[in-house]
mmCIF file of C-alpha atoms and ligand atoms in Angstrom:
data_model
loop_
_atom_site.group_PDB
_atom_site.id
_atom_site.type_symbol
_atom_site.label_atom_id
_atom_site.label_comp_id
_atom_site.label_asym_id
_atom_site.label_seq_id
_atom_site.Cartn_x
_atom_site.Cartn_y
_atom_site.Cartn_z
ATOM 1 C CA UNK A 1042 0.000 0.000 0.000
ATOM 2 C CA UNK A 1043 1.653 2.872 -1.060
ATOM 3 C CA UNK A 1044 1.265 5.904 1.822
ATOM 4 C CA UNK A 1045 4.301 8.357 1.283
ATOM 5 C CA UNK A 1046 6.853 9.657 -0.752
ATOM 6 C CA UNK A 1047 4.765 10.983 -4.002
ATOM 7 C CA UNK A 1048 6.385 12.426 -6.496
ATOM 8 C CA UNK A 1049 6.184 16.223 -7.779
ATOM 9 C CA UNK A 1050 5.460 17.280 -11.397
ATOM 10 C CA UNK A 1051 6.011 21.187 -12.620
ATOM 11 C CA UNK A 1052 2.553 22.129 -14.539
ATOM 12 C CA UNK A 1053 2.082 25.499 -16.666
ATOM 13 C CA UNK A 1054 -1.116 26.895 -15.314
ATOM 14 C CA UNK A 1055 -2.019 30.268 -17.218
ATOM 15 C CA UNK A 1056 1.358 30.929 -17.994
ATOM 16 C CA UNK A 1057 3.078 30.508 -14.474
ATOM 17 C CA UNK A 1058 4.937 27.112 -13.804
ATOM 18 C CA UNK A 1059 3.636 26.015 -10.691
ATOM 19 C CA UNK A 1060 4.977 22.338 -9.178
ATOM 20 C CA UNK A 1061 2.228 19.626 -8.038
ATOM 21 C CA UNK A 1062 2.575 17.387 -5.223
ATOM 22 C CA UNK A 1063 1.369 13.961 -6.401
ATOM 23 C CA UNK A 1064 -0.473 12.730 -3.280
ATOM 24 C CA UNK A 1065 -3.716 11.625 -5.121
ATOM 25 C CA UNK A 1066 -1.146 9.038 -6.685
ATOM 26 C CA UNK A 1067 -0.769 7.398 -2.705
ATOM 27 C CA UNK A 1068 -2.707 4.446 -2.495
ATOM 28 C CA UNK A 1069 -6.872 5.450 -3.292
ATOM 29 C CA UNK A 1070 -7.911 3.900 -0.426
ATOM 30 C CA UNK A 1071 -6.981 6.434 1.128
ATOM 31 C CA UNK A 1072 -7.644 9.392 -0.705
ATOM 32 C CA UNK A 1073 -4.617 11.811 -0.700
ATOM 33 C CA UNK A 1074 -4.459 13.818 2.371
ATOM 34 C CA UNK A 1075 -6.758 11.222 3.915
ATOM 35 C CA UNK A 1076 -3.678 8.622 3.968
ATOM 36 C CA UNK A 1077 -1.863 11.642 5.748
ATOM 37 C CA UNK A 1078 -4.121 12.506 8.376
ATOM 38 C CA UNK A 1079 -5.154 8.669 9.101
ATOM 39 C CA UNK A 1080 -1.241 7.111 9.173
ATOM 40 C CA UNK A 1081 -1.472 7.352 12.987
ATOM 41 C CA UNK A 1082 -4.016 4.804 12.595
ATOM 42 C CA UNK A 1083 -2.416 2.280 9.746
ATOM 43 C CA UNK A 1084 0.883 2.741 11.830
ATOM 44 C CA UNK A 1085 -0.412 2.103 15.022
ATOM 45 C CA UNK A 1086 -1.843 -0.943 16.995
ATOM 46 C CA UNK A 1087 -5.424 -0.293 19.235
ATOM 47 C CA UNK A 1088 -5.631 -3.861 20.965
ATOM 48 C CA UNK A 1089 -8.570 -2.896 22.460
ATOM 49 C CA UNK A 1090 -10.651 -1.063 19.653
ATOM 50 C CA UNK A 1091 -13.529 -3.403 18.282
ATOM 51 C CA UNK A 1092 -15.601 -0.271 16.974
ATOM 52 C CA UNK A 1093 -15.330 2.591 14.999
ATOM 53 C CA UNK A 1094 -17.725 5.816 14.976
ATOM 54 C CA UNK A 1095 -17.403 9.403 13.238
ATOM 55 C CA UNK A 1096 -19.957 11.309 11.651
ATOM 56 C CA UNK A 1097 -20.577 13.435 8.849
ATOM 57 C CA UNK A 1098 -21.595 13.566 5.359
ATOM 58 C CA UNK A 1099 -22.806 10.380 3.613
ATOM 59 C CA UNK A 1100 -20.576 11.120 0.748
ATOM 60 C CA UNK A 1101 -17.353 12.570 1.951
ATOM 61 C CA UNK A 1102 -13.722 11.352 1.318
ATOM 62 C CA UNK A 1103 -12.858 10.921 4.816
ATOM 63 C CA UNK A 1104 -15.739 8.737 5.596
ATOM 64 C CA UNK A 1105 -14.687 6.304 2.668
ATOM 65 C CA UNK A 1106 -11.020 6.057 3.889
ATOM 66 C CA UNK A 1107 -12.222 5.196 7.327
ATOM 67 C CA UNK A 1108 -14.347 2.494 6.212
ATOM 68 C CA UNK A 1109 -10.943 1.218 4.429
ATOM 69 C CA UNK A 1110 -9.166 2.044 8.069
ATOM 70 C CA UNK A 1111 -12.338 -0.063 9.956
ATOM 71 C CA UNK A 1112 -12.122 -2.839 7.166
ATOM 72 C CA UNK A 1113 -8.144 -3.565 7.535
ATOM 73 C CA UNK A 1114 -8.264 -3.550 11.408
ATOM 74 C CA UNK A 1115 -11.073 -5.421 11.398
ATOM 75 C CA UNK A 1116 -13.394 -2.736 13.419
ATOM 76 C CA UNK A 1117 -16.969 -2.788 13.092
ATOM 77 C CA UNK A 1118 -17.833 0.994 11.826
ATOM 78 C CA UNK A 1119 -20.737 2.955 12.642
ATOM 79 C CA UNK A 1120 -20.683 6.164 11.108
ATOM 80 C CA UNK A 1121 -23.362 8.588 11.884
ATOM 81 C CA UNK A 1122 -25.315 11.172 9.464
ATOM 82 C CA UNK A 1123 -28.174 13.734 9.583
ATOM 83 C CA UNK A 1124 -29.874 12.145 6.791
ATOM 84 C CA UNK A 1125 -28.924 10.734 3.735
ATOM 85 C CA UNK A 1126 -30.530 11.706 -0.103
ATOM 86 C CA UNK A 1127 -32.117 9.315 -1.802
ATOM 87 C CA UNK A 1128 -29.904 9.699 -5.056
ATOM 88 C CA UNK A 1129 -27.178 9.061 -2.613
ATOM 89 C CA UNK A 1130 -28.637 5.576 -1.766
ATOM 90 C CA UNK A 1131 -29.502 4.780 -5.115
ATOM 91 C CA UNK A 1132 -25.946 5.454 -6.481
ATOM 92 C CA UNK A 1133 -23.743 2.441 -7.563
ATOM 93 C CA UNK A 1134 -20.594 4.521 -7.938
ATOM 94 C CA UNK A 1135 -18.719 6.971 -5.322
ATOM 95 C CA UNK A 1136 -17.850 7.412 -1.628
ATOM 96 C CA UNK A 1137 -21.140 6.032 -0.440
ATOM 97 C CA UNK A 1138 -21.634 3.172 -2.478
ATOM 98 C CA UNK A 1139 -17.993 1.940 -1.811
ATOM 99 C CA UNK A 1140 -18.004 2.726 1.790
ATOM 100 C CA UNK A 1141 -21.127 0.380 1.802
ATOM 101 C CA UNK A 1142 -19.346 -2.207 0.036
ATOM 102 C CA UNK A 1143 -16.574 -2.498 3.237
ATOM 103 C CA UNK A 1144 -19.244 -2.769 5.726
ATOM 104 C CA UNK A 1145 -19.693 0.234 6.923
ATOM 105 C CA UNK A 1146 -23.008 0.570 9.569
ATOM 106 C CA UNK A 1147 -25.102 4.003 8.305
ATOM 107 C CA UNK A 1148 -26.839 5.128 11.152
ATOM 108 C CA UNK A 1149 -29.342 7.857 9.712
ATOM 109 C CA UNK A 1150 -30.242 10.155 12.382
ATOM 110 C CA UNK A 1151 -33.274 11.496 10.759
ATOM 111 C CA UNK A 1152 -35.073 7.961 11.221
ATOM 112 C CA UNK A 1153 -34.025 7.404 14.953
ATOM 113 C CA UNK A 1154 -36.798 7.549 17.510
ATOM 114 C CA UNK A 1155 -34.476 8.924 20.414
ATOM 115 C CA UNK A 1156 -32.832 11.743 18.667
ATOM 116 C CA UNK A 1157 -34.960 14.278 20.932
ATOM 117 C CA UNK A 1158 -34.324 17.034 18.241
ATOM 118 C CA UNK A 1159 -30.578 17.216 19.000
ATOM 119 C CA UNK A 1160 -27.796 17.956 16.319
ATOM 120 C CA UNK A 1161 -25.735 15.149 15.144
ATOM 121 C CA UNK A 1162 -23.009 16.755 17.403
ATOM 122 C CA UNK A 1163 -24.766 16.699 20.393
ATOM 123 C CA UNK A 1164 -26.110 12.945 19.429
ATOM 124 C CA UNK A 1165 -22.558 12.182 19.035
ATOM 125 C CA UNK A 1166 -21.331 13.271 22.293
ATOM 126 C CA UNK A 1167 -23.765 12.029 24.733
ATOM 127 C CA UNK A 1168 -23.377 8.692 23.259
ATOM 128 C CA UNK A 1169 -19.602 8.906 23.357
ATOM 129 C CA UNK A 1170 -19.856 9.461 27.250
ATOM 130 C CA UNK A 1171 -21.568 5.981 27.212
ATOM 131 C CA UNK A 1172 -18.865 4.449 25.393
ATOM 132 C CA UNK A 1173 -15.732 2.457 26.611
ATOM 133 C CA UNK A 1174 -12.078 1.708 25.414
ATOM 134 C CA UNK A 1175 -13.215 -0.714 22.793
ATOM 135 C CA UNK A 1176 -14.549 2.414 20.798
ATOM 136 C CA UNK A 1177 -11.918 4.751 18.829
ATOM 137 C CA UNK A 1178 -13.792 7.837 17.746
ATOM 138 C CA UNK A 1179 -12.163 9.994 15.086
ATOM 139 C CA UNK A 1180 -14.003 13.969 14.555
ATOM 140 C CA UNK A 1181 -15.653 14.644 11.540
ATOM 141 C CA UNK A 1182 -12.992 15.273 8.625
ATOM 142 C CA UNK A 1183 -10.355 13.749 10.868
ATOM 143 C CA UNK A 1184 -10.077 17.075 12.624
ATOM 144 C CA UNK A 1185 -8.504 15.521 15.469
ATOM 145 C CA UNK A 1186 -4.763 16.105 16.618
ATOM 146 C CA UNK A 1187 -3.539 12.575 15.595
ATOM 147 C CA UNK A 1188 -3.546 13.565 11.925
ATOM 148 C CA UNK A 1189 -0.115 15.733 12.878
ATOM 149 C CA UNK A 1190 1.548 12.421 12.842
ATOM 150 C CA UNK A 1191 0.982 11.852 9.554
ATOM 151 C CA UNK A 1192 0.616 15.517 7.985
ATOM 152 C CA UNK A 1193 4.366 15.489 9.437
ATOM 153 C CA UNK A 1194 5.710 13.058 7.213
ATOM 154 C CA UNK A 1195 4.321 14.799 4.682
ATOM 155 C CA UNK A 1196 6.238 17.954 5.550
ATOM 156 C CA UNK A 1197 9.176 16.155 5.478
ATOM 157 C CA UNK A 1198 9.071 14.755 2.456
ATOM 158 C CA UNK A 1199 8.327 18.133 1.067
ATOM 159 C CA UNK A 1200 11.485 19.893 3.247
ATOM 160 C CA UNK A 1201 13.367 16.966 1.633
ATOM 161 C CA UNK A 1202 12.535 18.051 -2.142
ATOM 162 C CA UNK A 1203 13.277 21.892 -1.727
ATOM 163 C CA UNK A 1204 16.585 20.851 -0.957
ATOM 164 C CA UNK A 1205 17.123 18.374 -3.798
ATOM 165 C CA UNK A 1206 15.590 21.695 -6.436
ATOM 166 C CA UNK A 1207 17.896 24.097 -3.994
ATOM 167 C CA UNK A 1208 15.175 26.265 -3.520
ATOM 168 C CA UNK A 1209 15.642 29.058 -0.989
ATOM 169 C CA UNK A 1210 12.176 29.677 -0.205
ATOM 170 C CA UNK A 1211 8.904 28.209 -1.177
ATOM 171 C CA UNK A 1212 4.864 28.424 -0.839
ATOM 172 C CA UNK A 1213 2.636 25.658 -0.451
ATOM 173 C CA UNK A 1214 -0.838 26.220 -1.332
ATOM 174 C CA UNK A 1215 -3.960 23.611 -0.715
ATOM 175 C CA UNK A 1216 -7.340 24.295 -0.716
ATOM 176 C CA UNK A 1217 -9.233 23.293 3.741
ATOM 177 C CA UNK A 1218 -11.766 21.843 4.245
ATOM 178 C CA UNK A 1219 -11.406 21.636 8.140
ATOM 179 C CA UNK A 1220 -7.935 22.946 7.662
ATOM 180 C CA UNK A 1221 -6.234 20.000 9.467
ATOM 181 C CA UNK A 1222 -3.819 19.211 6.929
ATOM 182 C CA UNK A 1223 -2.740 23.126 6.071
ATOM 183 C CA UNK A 1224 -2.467 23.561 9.806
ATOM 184 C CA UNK A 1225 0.076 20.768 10.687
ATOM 185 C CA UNK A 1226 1.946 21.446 7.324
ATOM 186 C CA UNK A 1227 2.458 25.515 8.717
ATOM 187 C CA UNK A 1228 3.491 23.915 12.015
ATOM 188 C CA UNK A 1229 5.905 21.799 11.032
ATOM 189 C CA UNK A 1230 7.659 24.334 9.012
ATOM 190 C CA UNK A 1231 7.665 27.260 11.651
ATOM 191 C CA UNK A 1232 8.561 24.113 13.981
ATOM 192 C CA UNK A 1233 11.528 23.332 12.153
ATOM 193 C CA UNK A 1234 12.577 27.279 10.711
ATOM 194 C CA UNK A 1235 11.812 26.274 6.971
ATOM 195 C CA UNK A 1236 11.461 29.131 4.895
ATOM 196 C CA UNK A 1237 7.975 28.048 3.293
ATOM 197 C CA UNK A 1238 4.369 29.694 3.835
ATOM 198 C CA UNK A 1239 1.484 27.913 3.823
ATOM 199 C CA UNK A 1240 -1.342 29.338 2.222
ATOM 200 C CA UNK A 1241 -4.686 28.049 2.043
ATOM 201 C CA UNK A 1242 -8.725 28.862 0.893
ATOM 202 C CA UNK A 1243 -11.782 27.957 3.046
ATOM 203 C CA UNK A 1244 -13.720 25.864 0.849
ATOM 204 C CA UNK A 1245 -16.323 24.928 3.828
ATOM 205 C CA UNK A 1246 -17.764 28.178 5.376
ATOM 206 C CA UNK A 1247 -15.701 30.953 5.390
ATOM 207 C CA UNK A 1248 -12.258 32.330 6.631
ATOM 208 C CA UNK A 1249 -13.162 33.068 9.947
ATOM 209 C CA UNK A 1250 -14.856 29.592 10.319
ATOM 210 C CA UNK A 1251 -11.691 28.364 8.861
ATOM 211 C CA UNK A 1252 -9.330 30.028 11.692
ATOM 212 C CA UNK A 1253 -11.686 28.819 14.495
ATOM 213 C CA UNK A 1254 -11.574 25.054 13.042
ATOM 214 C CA UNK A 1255 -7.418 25.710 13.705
ATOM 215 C CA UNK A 1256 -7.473 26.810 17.217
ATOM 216 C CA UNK A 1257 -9.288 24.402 18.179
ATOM 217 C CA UNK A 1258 -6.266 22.154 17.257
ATOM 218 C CA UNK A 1259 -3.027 24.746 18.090
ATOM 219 C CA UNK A 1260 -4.001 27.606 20.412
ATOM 220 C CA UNK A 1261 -0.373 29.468 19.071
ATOM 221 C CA UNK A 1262 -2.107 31.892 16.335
ATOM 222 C CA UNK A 1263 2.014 32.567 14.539
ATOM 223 C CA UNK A 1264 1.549 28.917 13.743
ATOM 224 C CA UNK A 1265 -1.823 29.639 11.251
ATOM 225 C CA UNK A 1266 -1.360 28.999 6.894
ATOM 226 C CA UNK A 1267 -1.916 32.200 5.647
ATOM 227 C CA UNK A 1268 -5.893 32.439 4.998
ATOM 228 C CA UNK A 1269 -6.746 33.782 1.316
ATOM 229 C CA UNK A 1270 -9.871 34.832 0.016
ATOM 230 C CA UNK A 1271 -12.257 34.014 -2.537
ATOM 231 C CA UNK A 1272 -13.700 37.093 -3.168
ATOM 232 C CA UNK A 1273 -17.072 35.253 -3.671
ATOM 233 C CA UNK A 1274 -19.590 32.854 -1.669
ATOM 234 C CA UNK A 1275 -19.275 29.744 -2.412
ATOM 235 C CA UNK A 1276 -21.133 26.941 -0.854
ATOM 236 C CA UNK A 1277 -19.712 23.321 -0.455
ATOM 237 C CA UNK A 1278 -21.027 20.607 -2.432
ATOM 238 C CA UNK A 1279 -22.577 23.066 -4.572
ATOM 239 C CA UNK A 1280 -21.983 23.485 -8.151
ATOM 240 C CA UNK A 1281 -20.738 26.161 -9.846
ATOM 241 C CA UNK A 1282 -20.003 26.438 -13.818
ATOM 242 C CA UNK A 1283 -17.035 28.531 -12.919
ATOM 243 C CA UNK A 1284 -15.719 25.432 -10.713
ATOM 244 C CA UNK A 1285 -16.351 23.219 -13.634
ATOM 245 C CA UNK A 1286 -14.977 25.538 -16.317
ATOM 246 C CA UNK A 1287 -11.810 25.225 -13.898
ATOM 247 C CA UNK A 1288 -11.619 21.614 -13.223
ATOM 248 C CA UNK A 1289 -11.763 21.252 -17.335
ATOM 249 C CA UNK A 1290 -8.575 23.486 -17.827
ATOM 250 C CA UNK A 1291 -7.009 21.639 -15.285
ATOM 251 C CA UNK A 1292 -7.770 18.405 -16.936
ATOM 252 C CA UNK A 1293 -5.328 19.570 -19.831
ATOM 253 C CA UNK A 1294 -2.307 19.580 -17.685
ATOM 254 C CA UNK A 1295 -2.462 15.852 -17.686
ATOM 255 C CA UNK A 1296 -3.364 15.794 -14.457
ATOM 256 C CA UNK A 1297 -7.368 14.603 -13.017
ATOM 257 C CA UNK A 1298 -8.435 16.730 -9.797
ATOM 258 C CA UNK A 1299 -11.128 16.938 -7.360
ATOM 259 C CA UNK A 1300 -14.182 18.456 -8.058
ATOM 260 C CA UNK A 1301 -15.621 19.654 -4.219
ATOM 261 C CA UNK A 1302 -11.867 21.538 -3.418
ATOM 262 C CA UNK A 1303 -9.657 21.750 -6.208
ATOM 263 C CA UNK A 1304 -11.449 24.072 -8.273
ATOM 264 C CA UNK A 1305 -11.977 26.934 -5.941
ATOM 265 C CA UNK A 1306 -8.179 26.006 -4.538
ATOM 266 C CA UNK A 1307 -6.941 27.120 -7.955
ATOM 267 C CA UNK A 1308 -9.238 29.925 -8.925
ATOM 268 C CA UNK A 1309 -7.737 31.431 -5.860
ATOM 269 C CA UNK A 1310 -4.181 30.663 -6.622
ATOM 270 C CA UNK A 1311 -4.859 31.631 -9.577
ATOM 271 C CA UNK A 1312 -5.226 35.195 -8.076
ATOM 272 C CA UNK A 1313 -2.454 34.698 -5.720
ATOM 273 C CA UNK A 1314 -0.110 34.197 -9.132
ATOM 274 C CA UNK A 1315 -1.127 37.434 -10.475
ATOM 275 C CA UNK A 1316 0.010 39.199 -7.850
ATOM 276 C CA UNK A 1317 3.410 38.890 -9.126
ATOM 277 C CA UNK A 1318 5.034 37.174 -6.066
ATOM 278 C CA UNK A 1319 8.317 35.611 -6.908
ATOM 279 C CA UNK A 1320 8.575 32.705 -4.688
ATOM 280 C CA UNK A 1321 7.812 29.068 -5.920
ATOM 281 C CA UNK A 1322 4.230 27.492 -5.265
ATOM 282 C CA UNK A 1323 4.009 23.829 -4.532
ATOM 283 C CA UNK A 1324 0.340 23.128 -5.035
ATOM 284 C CA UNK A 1325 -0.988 19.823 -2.544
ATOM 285 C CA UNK A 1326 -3.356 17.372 -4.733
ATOM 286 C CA UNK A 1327 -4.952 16.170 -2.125
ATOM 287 C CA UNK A 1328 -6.416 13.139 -3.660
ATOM 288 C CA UNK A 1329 -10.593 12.658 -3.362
ATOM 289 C CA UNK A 1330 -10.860 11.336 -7.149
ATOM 290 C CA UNK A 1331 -13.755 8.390 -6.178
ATOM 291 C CA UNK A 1332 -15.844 11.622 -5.336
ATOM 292 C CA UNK A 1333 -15.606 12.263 -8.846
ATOM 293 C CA UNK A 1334 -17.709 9.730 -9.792
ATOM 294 C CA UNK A 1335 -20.487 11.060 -8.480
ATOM 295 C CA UNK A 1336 -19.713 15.070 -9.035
ATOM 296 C CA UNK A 1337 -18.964 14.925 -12.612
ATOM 297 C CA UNK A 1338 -22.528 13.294 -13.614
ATOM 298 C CA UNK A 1339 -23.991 16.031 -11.567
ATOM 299 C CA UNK A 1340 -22.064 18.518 -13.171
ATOM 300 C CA UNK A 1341 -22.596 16.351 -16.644
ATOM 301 C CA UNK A 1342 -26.508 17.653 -15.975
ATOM 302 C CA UNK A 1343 -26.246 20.722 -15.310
ATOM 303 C CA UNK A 1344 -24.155 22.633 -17.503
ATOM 304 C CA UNK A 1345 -23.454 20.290 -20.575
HETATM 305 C C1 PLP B 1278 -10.531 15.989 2.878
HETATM 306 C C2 PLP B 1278 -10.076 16.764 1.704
HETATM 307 C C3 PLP B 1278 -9.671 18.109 1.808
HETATM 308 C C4 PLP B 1278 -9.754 18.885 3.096
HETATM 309 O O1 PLP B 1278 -8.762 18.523 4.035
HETATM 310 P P1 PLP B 1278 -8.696 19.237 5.461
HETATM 311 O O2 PLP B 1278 -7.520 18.645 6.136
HETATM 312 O O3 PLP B 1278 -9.988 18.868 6.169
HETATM 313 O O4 PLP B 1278 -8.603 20.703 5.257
HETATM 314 C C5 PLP B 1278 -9.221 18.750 0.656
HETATM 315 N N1 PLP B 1278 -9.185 18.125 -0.536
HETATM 316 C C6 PLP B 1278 -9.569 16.837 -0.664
HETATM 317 C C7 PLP B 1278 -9.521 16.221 -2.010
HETATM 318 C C8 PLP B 1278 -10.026 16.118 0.444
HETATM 319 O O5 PLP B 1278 -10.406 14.830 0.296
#
């Protein structure tokens, strides 16, 4: 299973070389950054774990990797939603569909009789306080502090390659969702004095929501990515012809990206370029191609 040391390709992208960090080409199990943030996991034994549980949406890349995590350990995985669409349990391709295929338990909240009106948070939580050491609970989006471990490695093996191009300086730019992987990147590089800024776009809610999702993880504010902006609302999940004009353009680089992040990740570093800054970019793929499957035939409807 291939988890680390992806390779880096230089792109031309409107006329600017930027370099690509190949981490959708780890293992798609486990999704790009998902095989970051979940290495604690793979690299670690939990004798006493029988059951995984984490919430979220029905369709996200995280939840898929886990069921991979629950599947190879041999955990039972209950994962926990607010309600799930019926085209979503009708598909046969995608996160969902696959996730079902390893087993995973879908416990939709919107059919339980004891909910009592609370949030799948709060359902979450109280039943966590119930629960004993033969339950590992990972946060939504593997927002959780373990995914440093992994994120880490992956700043490594970027410090390693700036060396090998003798680059003096560098930005790294990936699109957050909850920011966990731009986070631990930034904080292994102030950690260890490397000259390279992290910059990153809020894809789910916006900036603000973005910096609160990282102190909840590192209360040290000198350790945040730089936070750019959009310049427009845009809601996750939804689609957006200027998202899918981008993805196309990007599919003529050679290279296939996400359709949920990568888009509005390069319309704003796409901005960022035109400001004329000299320093290298090193843009993260961050994997979440099986999403694809079911994106692109939505996007196939709309705008074709
Ligand atoms: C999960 C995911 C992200 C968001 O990662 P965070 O660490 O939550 O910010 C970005 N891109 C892709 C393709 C993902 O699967």
């Amino acid at each position: 299973m291939k988890l680390a040391d992806t390779p880096v390709e230089k792109i031309d992208f409107f006329g600017h070389s930027v370099f690509v960090k190949r981490d959708d080409l780890l293992h798609p199990e486990f999704s790009g950054n998902k095989a970051r943030k979940f290495r604690y996991f793979l690299d670690h034994d939990f004798p006493h774990v029988k059951r995984l549980i984490s919430f979220g949406s029905p369709q996200s890349n995280s939840m898929y990797s886990l069921s991979v995590l629950a599947k190879l350990k041999g955990w039972q995985f209950d994962f926990y939603v607010d309600h799930i669409a019926k085209q979503i349990l009708n598909a046969n391709e995608g996160n969902f569909s696959q996730a079902r295929h390893n087993g995973t338990n879908f416990i939709d909240l919107s059919t339980v009789s004891d909910r009592q009106g609370r949030s799948c948070s709060t359902y979450i939580e109280d039943l966590l306080s119930k629960e004993d050491e033969t339950t590992l609970f990972i946060s939504e989006g593997g927002h959780c502090d373990f995914a440093q471990y992994g994120v880490s490695l992956l700043a490594a093996e970027i410090v390693a390659w700036m060396k090998i191009e003798q680059l003096g300086q560098l930005v790294v730019f990936l699109p957050s969702g909850t920011g966990t992987t731009a986070l631990y990147l930034a904080t292994y590089f102030k950690a260890h004095d490397c000259p390279i800024e992290v910059m990153t776009c809020a894809a789910v809610g916006d900036s603000d929501y973005l910096k609160q999702q990282f102190s909840v993880l590192v209360g040290d504010t000198a350790c945040f990515p730089t936070v750019l902006e959009s310049g427009k609302k845009y809601h996750f999940g939804k689609l957006y012809y200027a998202f899918y004009e981008m993805w196309q353009r990007l599919n003529k680089t050679g290279i296939e990206f996400d359709l949920l992040y990568d888009p509005l990740g390069w319309i704003v570093l796409q901005s960022f370029l035109t400001r004329n800054d000299k320093r290298p970019v090193l843009y993260l793929h961050q994997g979440g191609l099986l999403g694809n499957a079911s994106m692109l035939p939505r996007y196939r409807r709309k705008f074709d």
